[in-house]
Short mmCIF file of C-alpha atoms in Angstrom, two decimals:
data_model
loop_
_atom_site.label_atom_id
_atom_site.label_comp_id
_atom_site.label_asym_id
_atom_site.label_seq_id
_atom_site.Cartn_x
_atom_site.Cartn_y
_atom_site.Cartn_z
CA MET L 1 29.60 -38.19 0.42
CA SER L 2 26.01 -37.19 -0.36
CA VAL L 3 25.01 -33.72 -1.54
CA ARG L 4 22.17 -31.88 0.18
CA VAL L 5 19.37 -30.75 -2.12
CA TYR L 6 16.64 -28.50 -0.75
CA VAL L 7 13.13 -28.53 -2.21
CA PRO L 8 10.38 -26.58 -0.37
CA CYS L 9 7.40 -28.33 1.21
CA ASP L 10 5.60 -24.99 1.68
CA SER L 11 2.06 -25.12 0.24
CA GLY L 12 2.77 -22.15 -2.04
CA ALA L 13 5.69 -24.06 -3.55
CA LEU L 14 3.62 -27.26 -3.68
CA SER L 15 1.01 -25.45 -5.74
CA MET L 16 3.78 -24.72 -8.25
CA GLY L 17 4.79 -28.37 -8.51
CA ALA L 18 7.41 -28.74 -5.76
CA GLU L 19 6.32 -32.28 -4.85
CA ARG L 20 6.67 -33.46 -8.43
CA VAL L 21 10.06 -31.75 -8.74
CA ALA L 22 11.30 -33.40 -5.51
CA LYS L 23 10.29 -36.85 -6.74
CA ALA L 24 11.86 -36.21 -10.15
CA ILE L 25 15.18 -35.17 -8.56
CA CYS L 26 15.25 -38.32 -6.41
CA ALA L 27 14.41 -40.53 -9.38
CA GLU L 28 17.03 -38.89 -11.62
CA ALA L 29 19.73 -39.18 -8.95
CA GLU L 30 18.95 -42.86 -8.49
CA ARG L 31 19.00 -43.44 -12.25
CA ARG L 32 22.47 -41.89 -12.44
CA GLY L 33 23.76 -43.71 -9.36
CA LEU L 34 24.23 -40.47 -7.40
CA VAL L 35 23.68 -40.19 -3.66
CA ILE L 36 21.78 -37.11 -2.47
CA GLU L 37 20.15 -36.04 0.78
CA LEU L 38 16.81 -34.42 0.04
CA VAL L 39 15.73 -31.79 2.59
CA ARG L 40 12.19 -30.45 2.46
CA ASN L 41 12.69 -26.90 3.69
CA GLY L 42 10.22 -24.03 3.79
CA SER L 43 9.90 -21.42 1.06
CA ARG L 44 12.33 -18.49 0.97
CA GLY L 45 9.35 -16.39 -0.07
CA LEU L 46 10.41 -15.76 -3.68
CA TYR L 47 7.17 -17.19 -4.98
CA TRP L 48 7.66 -16.15 -8.59
CA LEU L 49 10.73 -18.45 -8.62
CA GLU L 50 9.03 -21.52 -7.18
CA THR L 51 9.88 -24.30 -7.36
CA LEU L 52 13.18 -22.91 -5.98
CA VAL L 53 15.71 -25.72 -5.68
CA GLU L 54 18.88 -25.19 -3.62
CA VAL L 55 22.07 -27.24 -3.45
CA GLY L 56 24.55 -27.19 -0.58
CA THR L 57 28.04 -26.33 -1.86
CA ALA L 58 31.34 -25.22 -0.35
CA ASP L 59 30.37 -21.63 -1.26
CA GLY L 60 26.96 -21.88 0.40
CA ARG L 61 23.55 -22.86 -0.87
CA VAL L 62 23.17 -22.25 -4.60
CA ALA L 63 19.70 -21.62 -6.02
CA TYR L 64 18.00 -22.68 -9.23
CA GLY L 65 14.53 -21.61 -10.26
CA PRO L 66 11.82 -21.73 -11.23
CA VAL L 67 12.39 -25.46 -11.71
CA LYS L 68 9.86 -27.67 -13.49
CA VAL L 69 9.96 -31.45 -13.78
CA ALA L 70 11.11 -31.08 -17.40
CA ASP L 71 14.19 -29.17 -16.18
CA VAL L 72 15.49 -31.85 -13.82
CA ALA L 73 17.49 -33.94 -16.29
CA SER L 74 19.24 -30.88 -17.73
CA LEU L 75 20.12 -29.72 -14.20
CA PHE L 76 21.93 -32.99 -13.60
CA ASP L 77 23.61 -32.70 -17.02
CA ALA L 78 24.89 -29.27 -15.96
CA ASP L 79 26.31 -30.71 -12.71
CA PHE L 80 23.97 -28.61 -10.58
CA LEU L 81 24.90 -30.77 -7.56
CA ASN L 82 28.19 -28.88 -7.60
CA GLY L 83 26.68 -25.51 -8.46
CA GLY L 84 27.12 -25.89 -12.23
CA ALA L 85 26.01 -23.28 -14.77
CA HIS L 86 22.47 -23.61 -16.10
CA ALA L 87 19.81 -21.30 -17.51
CA LEU L 88 18.00 -21.51 -14.15
CA HIS L 89 21.16 -20.85 -12.09
CA LEU L 90 20.58 -17.90 -9.73
CA GLY L 91 23.77 -17.92 -7.69
CA VAL L 92 24.33 -18.18 -3.95
CA THR L 93 20.88 -17.82 -2.40
CA ASP L 94 21.90 -15.51 0.43
CA ASP L 95 23.51 -13.13 -2.09
CA LEU L 96 20.33 -12.60 -4.09
CA PRO L 97 19.54 -8.85 -3.72
CA TRP L 98 15.86 -9.59 -3.09
CA LEU L 99 16.83 -11.50 0.05
CA LYS L 100 20.04 -9.70 0.97
CA ASN L 101 18.29 -6.33 1.30
CA GLN L 102 15.71 -7.59 3.79
CA GLU L 103 15.82 -7.56 7.59
CA ARG L 104 14.73 -11.08 8.42
CA LEU L 105 14.17 -11.34 12.16
CA THR L 106 10.87 -13.19 12.60
CA PHE L 107 11.57 -15.09 9.36
CA ALA L 108 15.25 -15.73 10.11
CA ARG L 109 14.91 -19.54 9.71
CA VAL L 110 12.09 -19.68 7.15
CA GLY L 111 13.30 -21.40 3.99
CA ILE L 112 16.56 -22.44 5.64
CA THR L 113 15.61 -25.26 8.02
CA ASP L 114 13.59 -28.43 7.84
CA PRO L 115 10.40 -27.07 9.48
CA VAL L 116 9.68 -30.02 11.76
CA SER L 117 13.26 -30.90 12.69
CA LEU L 118 13.81 -29.88 16.31
CA ASP L 119 17.56 -30.45 15.88
CA ASP L 120 17.56 -28.03 12.94
CA TYR L 121 15.65 -25.46 14.98
CA LEU L 122 18.08 -25.72 17.89
CA ALA L 123 21.08 -25.50 15.54
CA HIS L 124 19.73 -22.17 14.24
CA ASP L 125 19.35 -20.42 17.63
CA GLY L 126 15.99 -21.98 18.45
CA TYR L 127 14.74 -21.98 22.05
CA ARG L 128 17.42 -19.53 23.20
CA GLY L 129 14.66 -17.03 23.98
CA LEU L 130 12.81 -19.58 26.11
CA ARG L 131 15.95 -20.49 28.04
CA ASN L 132 16.53 -16.81 28.78
CA ALA L 133 12.89 -16.42 29.83
CA LEU L 134 13.16 -19.32 32.28
CA ALA L 135 15.99 -17.49 34.04
CA MET L 136 13.87 -14.31 34.40
CA THR L 137 10.90 -13.31 36.53
CA PRO L 138 7.54 -13.11 34.74
CA ASP L 139 7.49 -9.34 35.26
CA ALA L 140 10.91 -9.02 33.65
CA ILE L 141 9.72 -10.97 30.60
CA VAL L 142 6.71 -8.69 30.21
CA GLN L 143 8.98 -5.66 30.57
CA GLN L 144 11.30 -6.92 27.82
CA VAL L 145 8.36 -7.34 25.44
CA THR L 146 7.03 -3.90 26.40
CA ASP L 147 10.41 -2.22 25.96
CA SER L 148 10.88 -3.81 22.53
CA GLY L 149 7.96 -1.80 21.17
CA LEU L 150 6.36 -4.94 19.71
CA ARG L 151 2.78 -4.28 18.67
CA GLY L 152 0.10 -6.61 17.40
CA ARG L 153 0.77 -7.74 13.85
CA GLY L 154 -2.76 -8.91 13.20
CA GLY L 155 -4.22 -5.50 12.38
CA ALA L 156 -5.06 -3.53 15.53
CA ALA L 157 -1.36 -2.85 16.37
CA PHE L 158 -2.07 -2.85 20.12
CA PRO L 159 1.13 -2.94 22.23
CA THR L 160 1.83 -6.59 23.05
CA GLY L 161 3.47 -5.89 26.39
CA ILE L 162 0.47 -3.95 27.72
CA LYS L 163 -1.87 -6.82 26.88
CA TRP L 164 0.43 -9.29 28.62
CA LYS L 165 0.74 -7.03 31.67
CA THR L 166 -3.04 -6.90 32.01
CA VAL L 167 -3.35 -10.70 31.96
CA ALA L 168 -0.37 -11.12 34.29
CA GLY L 169 -2.01 -8.80 36.82
CA CYS L 170 -5.24 -10.80 36.96
CA VAL L 171 -5.75 -13.31 39.75
CA ALA L 172 -7.36 -16.49 38.42
CA ASP L 173 -7.16 -20.26 38.79
CA GLN L 174 -6.70 -20.62 35.03
CA LYS L 175 -5.27 -18.42 32.26
CA TYR L 176 -4.97 -19.05 28.54
CA ILE L 177 -2.74 -18.15 25.59
CA VAL L 178 -4.69 -18.09 22.33
CA CYS L 179 -3.01 -17.66 18.97
CA ASN L 180 -5.20 -16.12 16.28
CA ALA L 181 -4.09 -18.12 13.24
CA ASP L 182 -7.29 -17.57 11.26
CA GLU L 183 -5.47 -15.66 8.52
CA GLY L 184 -8.29 -14.60 6.20
CA ASP L 185 -7.22 -11.29 4.63
CA SER L 186 -6.83 -11.25 0.87
CA GLY L 187 -3.20 -11.27 -0.21
CA THR L 188 -1.84 -12.45 3.15
CA TYR L 189 0.14 -15.58 3.86
CA SER L 190 2.85 -14.72 6.42
CA ASP L 191 1.05 -16.62 9.21
CA ARG L 192 0.77 -19.67 7.00
CA MET L 193 4.47 -19.50 6.15
CA ILE L 194 5.49 -19.36 9.81
CA MET L 195 3.24 -22.29 10.75
CA GLU L 196 4.29 -24.45 7.79
CA ASP L 197 7.93 -23.39 7.53
CA ASP L 198 9.03 -22.62 11.14
CA PRO L 199 6.37 -23.91 13.56
CA TYR L 200 8.73 -24.13 16.54
CA VAL L 201 9.16 -20.35 16.65
CA LEU L 202 5.42 -19.93 17.21
CA ILE L 203 5.39 -22.68 19.85
CA GLU L 204 8.36 -21.05 21.59
CA GLY L 205 6.70 -17.63 21.54
CA MET L 206 3.49 -18.99 23.04
CA THR L 207 5.45 -20.82 25.74
CA ILE L 208 7.28 -17.62 26.69
CA ALA L 209 3.93 -15.79 26.83
CA ALA L 210 2.54 -18.49 29.13
CA ILE L 211 5.46 -18.19 31.53
CA ALA L 212 5.13 -14.39 31.51
CA VAL L 213 1.44 -14.28 32.45
CA GLY L 214 1.02 -17.54 34.38
CA ALA L 215 -0.98 -19.47 31.78
CA THR L 216 -0.87 -23.25 31.58
CA GLN L 217 -2.98 -23.95 28.50
CA GLY L 218 -2.73 -22.64 24.96
CA TYR L 219 -4.68 -22.97 21.73
CA ILE L 220 -3.77 -22.21 18.13
CA TYR L 221 -6.99 -21.26 16.33
CA LEU L 222 -5.99 -22.38 12.84
CA ARG L 223 -7.62 -21.35 9.59
CA SER L 224 -9.54 -24.33 8.23
CA GLU L 225 -8.01 -23.86 4.75
CA TYR L 226 -4.48 -24.60 6.04
CA PRO L 227 -4.15 -28.42 6.08
CA HIS L 228 -0.37 -28.39 5.65
CA ALA L 229 0.03 -26.04 8.61
CA LEU L 230 -2.10 -28.40 10.71
CA VAL L 231 0.26 -31.30 10.06
CA SER L 232 3.37 -29.19 10.60
CA LEU L 233 2.12 -27.71 13.89
CA ASN L 234 0.94 -31.00 15.34
CA THR L 235 4.22 -32.70 14.44
CA ALA L 236 6.25 -29.89 16.00
CA ILE L 237 4.09 -29.82 19.16
CA GLU L 238 4.50 -33.58 19.61
CA ARG L 239 8.29 -33.38 19.20
CA ALA L 240 8.64 -30.32 21.44
CA GLN L 241 6.68 -32.04 24.18
CA ALA L 242 8.74 -35.22 23.88
CA ALA L 243 11.92 -33.16 24.27
CA GLY L 244 10.66 -31.29 27.34
CA TYR L 245 9.94 -27.93 25.70
CA LEU L 246 6.20 -28.30 26.33
CA GLY L 247 4.05 -30.00 28.95
CA GLU L 248 4.84 -30.46 32.63
CA HIS L 249 8.02 -28.94 34.12
CA ILE L 250 9.34 -27.29 30.96
CA LEU L 251 13.09 -27.95 30.71
CA GLY L 252 13.06 -29.02 34.35
CA SER L 253 11.46 -25.81 35.61
CA ALA L 254 8.33 -25.31 37.69
CA HIS L 255 6.43 -24.08 34.62
CA THR L 256 3.78 -26.08 32.80
CA PHE L 257 2.26 -25.31 29.42
CA HIS L 258 0.09 -27.51 27.23
CA LEU L 259 -0.71 -26.58 23.62
CA GLU L 260 -3.36 -27.73 21.16
CA VAL L 261 -4.37 -26.82 17.61
CA ARG L 262 -8.07 -26.18 16.97
CA ARG L 263 -9.57 -25.82 13.49
CA ALA L 264 -11.34 -22.53 12.81
CA ALA L 265 -14.98 -22.26 11.80
CA GLY L 266 -14.27 -20.81 8.37
CA ALA L 267 -15.78 -17.38 9.08
CA TYR L 268 -13.86 -14.17 8.38
CA VAL L 269 -15.39 -12.48 11.42
CA CYS L 270 -13.70 -15.07 13.65
CA GLY L 271 -10.50 -13.16 13.05
CA GLU L 272 -11.95 -10.68 15.57
CA GLU L 273 -10.70 -11.82 18.97
CA THR L 274 -14.00 -12.08 20.85
CA SER L 275 -15.72 -13.86 17.96
CA LEU L 276 -12.73 -16.21 17.85
CA LEU L 277 -13.15 -16.98 21.55
CA GLU L 278 -16.85 -17.71 21.08
CA SER L 279 -15.97 -20.14 18.28
CA LEU L 280 -13.20 -21.73 20.34
CA GLU L 281 -15.75 -22.37 23.10
CA GLY L 282 -17.90 -24.26 20.58
CA LYS L 283 -20.43 -21.50 20.00
CA ARG L 284 -21.42 -19.54 16.91
CA GLY L 285 -18.78 -16.93 16.10
CA LEU L 286 -20.59 -13.79 17.25
CA VAL L 287 -18.76 -10.67 18.39
CA ARG L 288 -18.93 -9.97 22.13
CA PHE L 289 -19.65 -6.61 23.67
CA LYS L 290 -16.68 -4.94 25.35
CA PRO L 291 -15.99 -4.53 28.25
CA PRO L 292 -15.02 -6.92 29.66
CA LEU L 293 -11.82 -7.24 27.65
CA PRO L 294 -10.56 -10.74 26.79
CA ALA L 295 -7.44 -9.99 28.82
CA ILE L 296 -9.69 -9.96 31.91
CA GLU L 297 -12.56 -12.26 30.90
CA GLY L 298 -11.61 -14.17 27.77
CA LEU L 299 -11.78 -17.87 26.97
CA PHE L 300 -14.32 -19.56 29.27
CA GLY L 301 -14.42 -16.29 31.24
CA LYS L 302 -10.75 -16.51 32.24
CA PRO L 303 -7.90 -14.01 31.61
CA THR L 304 -6.62 -14.66 28.10
CA VAL L 305 -3.81 -13.40 25.90
CA VAL L 306 -5.00 -13.30 22.29
CA ASN L 307 -2.17 -12.55 19.87
CA ASN L 308 -1.58 -13.00 16.17
CA VAL L 309 0.89 -15.59 14.80
CA ILE L 310 3.50 -13.01 13.81
CA SER L 311 3.31 -11.23 17.17
CA LEU L 312 3.96 -14.46 19.08
CA ALA L 313 6.57 -15.71 16.60
CA THR L 314 8.52 -12.47 17.10
CA VAL L 315 8.75 -12.84 20.89
CA PRO L 316 11.63 -15.41 20.82
CA ILE L 317 14.03 -13.03 19.09
CA VAL L 318 13.16 -10.27 21.60
CA LEU L 319 13.99 -12.60 24.50
CA ASP L 320 17.08 -13.94 22.72
CA LYS L 321 18.65 -10.68 21.48
CA GLY L 322 17.07 -8.24 23.93
CA ALA L 323 14.45 -5.49 23.72
CA GLU L 324 16.95 -2.87 22.49
CA TYR L 325 18.07 -5.06 19.58
CA TYR L 326 14.53 -5.34 18.26
CA ARG L 327 13.56 -1.75 19.07
CA ASP L 328 16.50 -0.40 17.03
CA TYR L 329 14.69 -1.42 13.86
CA GLY L 330 11.80 0.69 12.56
CA MET L 331 10.66 4.29 12.96
CA GLY L 332 8.53 6.38 15.30
CA ARG L 333 6.25 4.18 17.37
CA SER L 334 6.44 1.40 14.80
CA ARG L 335 9.36 -0.67 16.04
CA GLY L 336 10.95 -3.77 14.64
CA THR L 337 10.03 -5.36 11.34
CA LEU L 338 6.90 -6.26 9.43
CA PRO L 339 6.53 -9.30 7.16
CA ILE L 340 5.02 -7.79 4.01
CA GLN L 341 3.17 -9.94 1.52
CA LEU L 342 3.14 -8.82 -2.12
CA ALA L 343 0.23 -10.14 -4.15
CA GLY L 344 -2.22 -9.25 -6.90
CA ASN L 345 -1.05 -7.85 -10.24
CA ILE L 346 2.63 -7.91 -9.31
CA LYS L 347 5.56 -9.33 -11.26
CA GLN L 348 7.46 -10.72 -8.27
CA PRO L 349 4.99 -11.79 -5.56
CA GLY L 350 6.47 -12.93 -2.29
CA LEU L 351 7.27 -12.39 1.37
CA VAL L 352 9.44 -9.40 2.24
CA GLU L 353 10.44 -8.71 5.85
CA LYS L 354 11.58 -5.12 6.29
CA ALA L 355 11.97 -2.67 9.15
CA PHE L 356 9.14 -0.15 9.40
CA GLY L 357 9.90 2.88 7.25
CA VAL L 358 10.21 1.26 3.83
CA THR L 359 7.87 2.92 1.32
CA LEU L 360 5.14 1.38 -0.77
CA ARG L 361 6.98 2.45 -3.92
CA GLU L 362 10.13 0.57 -2.86
CA LEU L 363 8.09 -2.54 -2.15
CA LEU L 364 6.09 -2.39 -5.37
CA TYR L 365 9.01 -1.73 -7.70
CA ASP L 366 12.31 -2.67 -6.00
CA TYR L 367 10.90 -5.92 -4.64
CA GLY L 368 7.71 -6.48 -6.62
CA GLY L 369 9.21 -5.51 -9.98
CA GLY L 370 6.12 -3.55 -11.02
CA SER L 371 2.93 -5.04 -12.36
CA ALA L 372 2.77 -8.52 -13.86
CA SER L 373 0.87 -7.12 -16.84
CA GLY L 374 3.51 -4.48 -17.56
CA ARG L 375 0.91 -1.74 -17.24
CA PRO L 376 1.12 1.09 -14.67
CA ILE L 377 0.13 0.22 -11.10
CA ARG L 378 -2.91 2.38 -10.47
CA ALA L 379 -3.92 1.37 -6.94
CA VAL L 380 -2.87 -0.87 -4.08
CA GLN L 381 -4.98 -2.16 -1.24
CA VAL L 382 -3.02 -2.48 2.00
CA GLY L 383 -4.33 -4.33 5.03
CA GLY L 384 -6.73 -6.88 3.55
CA PRO L 385 -10.26 -6.55 2.13
CA LEU L 386 -11.08 -3.81 4.66
CA GLY L 387 -7.97 -1.76 3.86
CA ALA L 388 -8.00 1.51 1.95
CA TYR L 389 -7.17 1.74 -1.76
CA LEU L 390 -4.14 3.96 -2.19
CA PRO L 391 -3.40 5.87 -5.42
CA GLU L 392 0.02 6.37 -6.99
CA SER L 393 0.31 9.78 -5.31
CA GLN L 394 0.54 8.00 -1.92
CA PHE L 395 3.09 5.33 -2.89
CA ASP L 396 5.87 7.25 -1.11
CA THR L 397 4.16 6.79 2.26
CA PRO L 398 6.47 4.87 4.62
CA LEU L 399 5.09 1.74 6.23
CA ASP L 400 4.38 3.07 9.70
CA TYR L 401 1.16 2.74 11.68
CA GLU L 402 0.90 6.45 12.42
CA LYS L 403 1.87 7.60 8.90
CA PHE L 404 -0.80 5.35 7.44
CA SER L 405 -3.34 6.66 9.93
CA GLU L 406 -2.56 10.20 8.72
CA ILE L 407 -3.73 9.28 5.20
CA TRP L 408 -6.75 7.38 6.54
CA ALA L 409 -5.31 3.96 5.80
CA VAL L 410 -4.25 0.89 7.78
CA LEU L 411 -1.29 -1.48 7.62
CA GLY L 412 -3.27 -4.38 9.01
CA HIS L 413 -1.52 -7.70 8.54
CA GLY L 414 0.94 -6.33 5.97
CA GLY L 415 -0.79 -7.65 2.86
CA ILE L 416 -0.37 -5.54 -0.29
CA VAL L 417 -2.55 -6.28 -3.32
CA ALA L 418 -1.66 -4.39 -6.51
CA PHE L 419 -3.97 -3.38 -9.37
CA ASP L 420 -2.96 -2.00 -12.76
CA ASP L 421 -4.75 0.75 -14.70
CA THR L 422 -7.46 -1.59 -16.02
CA VAL L 423 -9.10 -1.89 -12.58
CA ASP L 424 -12.61 -0.49 -12.12
CA MET L 425 -12.63 1.09 -8.67
CA ALA L 426 -16.42 1.43 -8.59
CA LYS L 427 -16.61 -2.37 -8.80
CA MET L 428 -14.02 -2.66 -6.04
CA ALA L 429 -16.11 -0.38 -3.79
CA ARG L 430 -19.15 -2.53 -4.47
CA TYR L 431 -17.13 -5.63 -3.61
CA ALA L 432 -16.22 -4.18 -0.20
CA PHE L 433 -19.91 -3.83 0.68
CA GLU L 434 -20.65 -7.30 -0.69
CA PHE L 435 -17.79 -8.85 1.30
CA CYS L 436 -19.09 -7.27 4.50
CA ALA L 437 -22.64 -8.45 3.79
CA VAL L 438 -21.50 -12.04 3.22
CA GLU L 439 -19.12 -12.20 6.19
CA SER L 440 -21.15 -10.28 8.78
CA CYS L 441 -21.99 -12.25 11.91
CA GLY L 442 -25.30 -10.36 11.94
CA LYS L 443 -25.15 -9.23 15.55
CA CYS L 444 -25.24 -5.47 14.89
CA THR L 445 -27.60 -3.63 12.56
CA PRO L 446 -25.13 -1.21 10.90
CA CYS L 447 -22.98 -4.07 9.60
CA ARG L 448 -25.79 -6.54 8.82
CA ILE L 449 -28.19 -4.14 7.12
CA GLY L 450 -25.87 -1.30 6.09
CA SER L 451 -23.61 -3.51 4.00
CA THR L 452 -26.59 -5.02 2.15
CA ARG L 453 -28.01 -1.56 1.44
CA GLY L 454 -24.52 -0.54 0.30
CA VAL L 455 -24.50 -3.21 -2.41
CA GLU L 456 -27.91 -2.04 -3.61
CA VAL L 457 -26.85 1.62 -3.72
CA MET L 458 -23.63 0.76 -5.60
CA ASP L 459 -25.68 -1.18 -8.14
CA ASN L 460 -27.81 1.91 -8.70
CA ILE L 461 -24.71 4.07 -9.20
CA MET L 462 -23.25 1.61 -11.69
CA GLN L 463 -26.56 1.59 -13.55
CA GLY L 464 -26.52 5.39 -13.77
CA LYS L 465 -29.50 5.91 -11.46
CA GLN L 466 -29.49 9.22 -9.55
CA VAL L 467 -25.70 9.06 -9.27
CA SER L 468 -25.14 12.20 -7.17
CA LYS L 469 -27.90 11.29 -4.75
CA ASN L 470 -26.68 7.71 -4.39
CA ILE L 471 -23.04 8.75 -3.88
CA ALA L 472 -24.25 10.93 -1.00
CA LEU L 473 -26.13 7.92 0.33
CA VAL L 474 -22.93 5.81 0.14
CA ARG L 475 -21.15 8.39 2.27
CA ASP L 476 -24.01 8.44 4.77
CA LEU L 477 -24.06 4.64 4.98
CA SER L 478 -20.30 4.62 5.46
CA ASP L 479 -20.59 7.05 8.35
CA THR L 480 -23.15 4.77 10.02
CA LEU L 481 -20.96 1.68 9.53
CA LEU L 482 -17.85 3.48 10.72
CA ASN L 483 -19.34 4.82 13.93
CA GLY L 484 -22.06 2.31 14.75
CA SER L 485 -20.62 -1.15 14.09
CA LEU L 486 -19.79 -3.47 16.96
CA CYS L 487 -16.46 -4.63 15.50
CA ALA L 488 -13.93 -3.79 12.79
CA LEU L 489 -15.70 -5.78 10.06
CA GLY L 490 -18.45 -3.22 9.70
CA GLY L 491 -16.37 -0.40 11.13
CA MET L 492 -13.65 -0.70 8.49
CA THR L 493 -15.75 -1.44 5.42
CA PRO L 494 -15.90 2.33 4.72
CA TYR L 495 -12.10 2.38 4.26
CA PRO L 496 -12.07 0.65 0.84
CA VAL L 497 -15.40 2.23 -0.16
CA LEU L 498 -14.57 5.85 0.63
CA SER L 499 -10.94 5.63 -0.51
CA ALA L 500 -12.11 4.33 -3.89
CA LEU L 501 -14.67 7.14 -4.08
CA ASN L 502 -12.25 9.86 -2.93
CA HIS L 503 -9.18 8.86 -4.96
CA PHE L 504 -10.85 7.50 -8.08
CA PRO L 505 -14.11 9.50 -8.51
CA GLU L 506 -13.88 9.22 -12.28
CA ASP L 507 -14.69 5.51 -12.09
CA PHE L 508 -18.02 6.23 -10.44
CA SER L 509 -19.03 8.76 -13.08
CA LYS L 510 -17.63 6.44 -15.74
CA ALA L 511 -19.83 3.62 -14.47
CA SER L 512 -22.94 5.77 -14.80
CA ALA L 513 -21.84 7.01 -18.26
CA ILE L 514 -21.35 3.44 -19.49
CA ALA L 515 -24.76 2.49 -18.10
CA SER L 516 -26.35 5.47 -19.91
CA GLU L 517 -24.67 4.56 -23.21
CA THR L 518 -25.87 0.98 -22.88
CA ALA L 519 -29.42 2.16 -22.22
CA LEU L 520 -29.38 4.40 -25.31
CA ALA L 521 -28.00 1.62 -27.49
CA ASP L 522 -30.63 -0.83 -26.26
CA PRO L 523 -33.76 1.09 -25.14
CA ALA L 524 -35.61 -2.17 -24.58
#
């Protein structure tokens, strides 16, 4: 009888040598005359332990990691196929505290199943939500999503059910479901993990959305830098359609839904829904004026649901377990769970799915293990390149949309990037302006011109030129960007800039002091 060995095909694991490890395991088994069944699963999200190899045993899946090619022979010597002791032995995977203490709802199958195996998906509760939805009225589906408290996981946190209700109430000959999979925030990768490691859950969520609002066509607007996700999604779509879960008369019903993957244009601003729709129509990705809202006049002028990957991938569990089940997780108006991505100067980077209410400190130290450098964590940026920089004094803030709003911060897509005490926050503020200047679509003046002026003013501050006057100018520019920009790119650039200035003012005076010392040392 063959033994099942699991080696991730997730691109994060591949970057750590998973493909070479998989081939080495197969070659070593063959050399020793052992029969194994190699399963290419997704990543469990413990990226500091990749390549994480698991073996199916009578006690459950046993993990070893991080495994390198040079470790393979010694693993076989230690009888790892039967869970044998080895320096890389981690124990039963599900019992690892890092995983055991999470609430994995959206990511319930990630790292467990073969991503493109429909049989595997069905064996792990897949498509139960869709079957329930087919037995309900569209209004009842929308009500379930509304009652669950699910909000957008892409950044704006708009209630998903309200958006669906708006589209459902529109009368049109054509409606669309568009998935925003252009994941471009620094330190984020949860969308990529879902698409590579559990693509059927996204397909199922989009199909349920289509039935709820009366849409017959869907598009996944996929980040151009995700080639592995492209293959995984297209394979899953093809197999779902062949099995009757997509296309005409879904599972013998009267509902029809067709789904395609479209490559994104490679512009950060296309993460904004109206710019995304312009790009999807084959135009330059420029932000549209609102109103009309995309829910009323979206893709090709038709009513369109535009949701993030995580939002749509969460819908199946709501329809499977019920609105109350999902709503019982979380706090306040932030219901359910959030996939949190730990990155930057962190000892244990990875994907953590927790109910809203967990604090930054718990995430950084209980899960992240502190900084990778061993130095104190001085600041974290939450919510991507346009998120605020939070100092240590705010690490006890619970992850909750309203609590973050109270400290003038955003949760965004759940990305957390850590910095130790060697970071220069004046340089980080300058980078925020530079990022906005590079990524601006150019349609509105505050974003296009204000960000460029911001870089120039920050350069003057860092050179010690009229520091007080230029800091006042930074604040004035930030006010213009915040209140005058057409979309969140310009409108949120002040978050990292002003938070750096407010929480770490010493770095701005330090920059000018260093510039003055340099000038004195080298008057020429």
